[in-house]
C-alpha positions as semicolon CSV with decimal commas, in nm:
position;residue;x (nm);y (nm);z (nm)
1;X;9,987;6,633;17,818
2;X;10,235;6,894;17,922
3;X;10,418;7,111;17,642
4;X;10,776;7,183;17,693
5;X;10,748;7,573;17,560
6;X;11,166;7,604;17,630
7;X;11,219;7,245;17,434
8;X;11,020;7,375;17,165
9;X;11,192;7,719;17,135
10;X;11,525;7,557;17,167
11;X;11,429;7,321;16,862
12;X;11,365;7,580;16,660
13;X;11,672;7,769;16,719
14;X;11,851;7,466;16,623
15;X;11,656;7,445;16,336
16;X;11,674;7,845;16,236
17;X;12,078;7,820;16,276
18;X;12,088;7,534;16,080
19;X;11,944;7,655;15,765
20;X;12,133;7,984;15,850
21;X;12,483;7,817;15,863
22;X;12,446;7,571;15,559
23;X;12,351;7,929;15,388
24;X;12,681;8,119;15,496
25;X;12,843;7,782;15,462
26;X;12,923;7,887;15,084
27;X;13,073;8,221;15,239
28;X;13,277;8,088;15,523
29;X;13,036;8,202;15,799
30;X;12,865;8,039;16,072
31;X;12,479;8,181;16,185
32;X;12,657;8,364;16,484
33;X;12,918;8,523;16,267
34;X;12,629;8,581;15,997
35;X;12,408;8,748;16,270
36;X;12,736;8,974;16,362
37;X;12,791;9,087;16,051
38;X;12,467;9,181;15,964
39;X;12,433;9,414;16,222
40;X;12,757;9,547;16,150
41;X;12,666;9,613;15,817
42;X;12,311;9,770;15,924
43;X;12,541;10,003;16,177
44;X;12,746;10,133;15,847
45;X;12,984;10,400;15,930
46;X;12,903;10,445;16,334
47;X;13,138;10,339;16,492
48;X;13,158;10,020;16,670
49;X;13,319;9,857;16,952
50;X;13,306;9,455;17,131
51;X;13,079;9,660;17,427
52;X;12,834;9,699;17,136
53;X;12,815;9,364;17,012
54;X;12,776;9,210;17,377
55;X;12,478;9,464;17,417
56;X;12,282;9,387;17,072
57;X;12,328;8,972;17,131
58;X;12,340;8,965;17,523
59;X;12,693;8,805;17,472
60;X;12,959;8,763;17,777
61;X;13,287;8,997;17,631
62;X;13,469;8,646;17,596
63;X;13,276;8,517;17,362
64;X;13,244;8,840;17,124
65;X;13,636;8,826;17,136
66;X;13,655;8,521;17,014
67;X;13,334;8,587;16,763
68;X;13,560;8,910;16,654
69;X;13,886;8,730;16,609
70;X;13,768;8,436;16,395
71;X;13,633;8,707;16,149
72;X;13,985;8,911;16,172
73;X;14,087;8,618;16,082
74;X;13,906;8,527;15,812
75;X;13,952;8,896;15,668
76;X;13,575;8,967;15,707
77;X;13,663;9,251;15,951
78;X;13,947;9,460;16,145
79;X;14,003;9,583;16,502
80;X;14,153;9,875;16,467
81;X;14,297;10,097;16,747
82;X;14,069;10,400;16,785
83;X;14,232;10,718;16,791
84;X;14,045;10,852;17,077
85;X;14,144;10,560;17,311
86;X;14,386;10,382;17,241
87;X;14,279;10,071;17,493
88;X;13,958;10,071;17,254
89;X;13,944;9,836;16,935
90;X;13,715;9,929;16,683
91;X;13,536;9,704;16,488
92;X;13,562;9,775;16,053
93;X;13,428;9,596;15,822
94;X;13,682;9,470;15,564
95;X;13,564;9,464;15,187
96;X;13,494;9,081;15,221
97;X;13,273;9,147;15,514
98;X;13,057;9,437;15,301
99;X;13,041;9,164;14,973
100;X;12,964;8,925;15,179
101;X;12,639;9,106;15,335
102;X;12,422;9,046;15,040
103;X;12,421;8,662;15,079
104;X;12,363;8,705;15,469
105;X;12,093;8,933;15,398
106;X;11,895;8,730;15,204
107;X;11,964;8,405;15,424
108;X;11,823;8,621;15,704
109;X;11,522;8,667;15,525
110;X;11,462;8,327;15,376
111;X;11,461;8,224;15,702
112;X;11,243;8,476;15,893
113;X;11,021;8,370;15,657
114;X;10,997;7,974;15,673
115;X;10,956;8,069;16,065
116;X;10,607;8,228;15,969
117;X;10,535;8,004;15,654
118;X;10,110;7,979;15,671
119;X;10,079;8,252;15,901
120;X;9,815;8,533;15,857
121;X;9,946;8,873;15,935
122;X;9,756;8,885;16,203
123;X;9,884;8,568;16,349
124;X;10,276;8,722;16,255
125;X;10,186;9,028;16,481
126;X;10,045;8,788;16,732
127;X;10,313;8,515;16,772
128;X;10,571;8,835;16,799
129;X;10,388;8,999;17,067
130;X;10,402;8,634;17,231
131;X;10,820;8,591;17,195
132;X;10,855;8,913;17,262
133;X;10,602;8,895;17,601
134;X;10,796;8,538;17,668
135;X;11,141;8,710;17,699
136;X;11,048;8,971;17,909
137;X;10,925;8,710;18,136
138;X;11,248;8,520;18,139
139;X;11,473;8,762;18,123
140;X;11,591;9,012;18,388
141;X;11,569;9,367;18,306
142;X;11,408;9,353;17,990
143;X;11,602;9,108;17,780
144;X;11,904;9,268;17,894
145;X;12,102;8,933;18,090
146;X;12,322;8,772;17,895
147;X;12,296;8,468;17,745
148;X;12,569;8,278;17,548
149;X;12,560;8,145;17,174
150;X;12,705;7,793;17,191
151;X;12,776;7,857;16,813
152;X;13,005;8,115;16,883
């Protein structure tokens, strides 16, 4: 019997952005949106820019623009001209966004850990190395193509 390694993985995205989304759900936030505001909040005051976002989630620039402007619109976040270049849009987080984080935070974690639920930490360190050895196979340049979120 064959496995199906890319069924498999794709199940348990599903799965992982499930239980990430019925999370948010009581903030307004899908997984993707969660995902972007997390590392917004980890980047704190550096600034931040779209080119940024596409990098960290190997997203095409139209879908972070329309990640970005669903949270402008939902006041979790700002593009604000930056004063060095003034074709550049920074990205802010809006006071929402930052009281927000603490719920995404701990939905993040929750999760990361049902992913490894009955794992020893030997087995965690293993079946990292393996994702992590499994991307660099698929993936051109070191994880760096880009891939869209159909969540987004």
């Amino acid at each position: 019997m064959s496995v199906h390694y890319g069924h498999l993985i794709r199940i348990l995205h599903w799965c992982t952005d499930q239980a990430m989304t019925d999370a948010l759900d009581k903030v307004d936030l899908t997984a993707a949106q969660g995902r972007l505001m997390a590392f917004l909040a980890r980047r704190g005051e550096r600034p931040t820019y779209a080119k940024d976002v596409e990098a960290e989630f190997h997203l095409s620039h139209p879908t972070v623009s329309g990640l970005l402007s669903r949270l402008e619109q939902k006041d979790f976040l700002e593009l604000k001209t930056d004063p060095n270049d003034r074709r550049s849009k920074r990205i802010v987080i809006s006071e929402k966004g930052m009281a927000s984080h603490e719920r995404m935070h701990a939905a993040i974690m929750e999760n990361e850990s049902r992913i490894v639920r009955g794992f020893s930490e030997e087995e965690k360190a293993q079946f990292a190395q393996f994702l992590q050895r499994a991307i660099d196979n698929v993936c051109p340049e070191n994880g760096q193509s880009k891939k869209e979120d159909s969540k987004a």
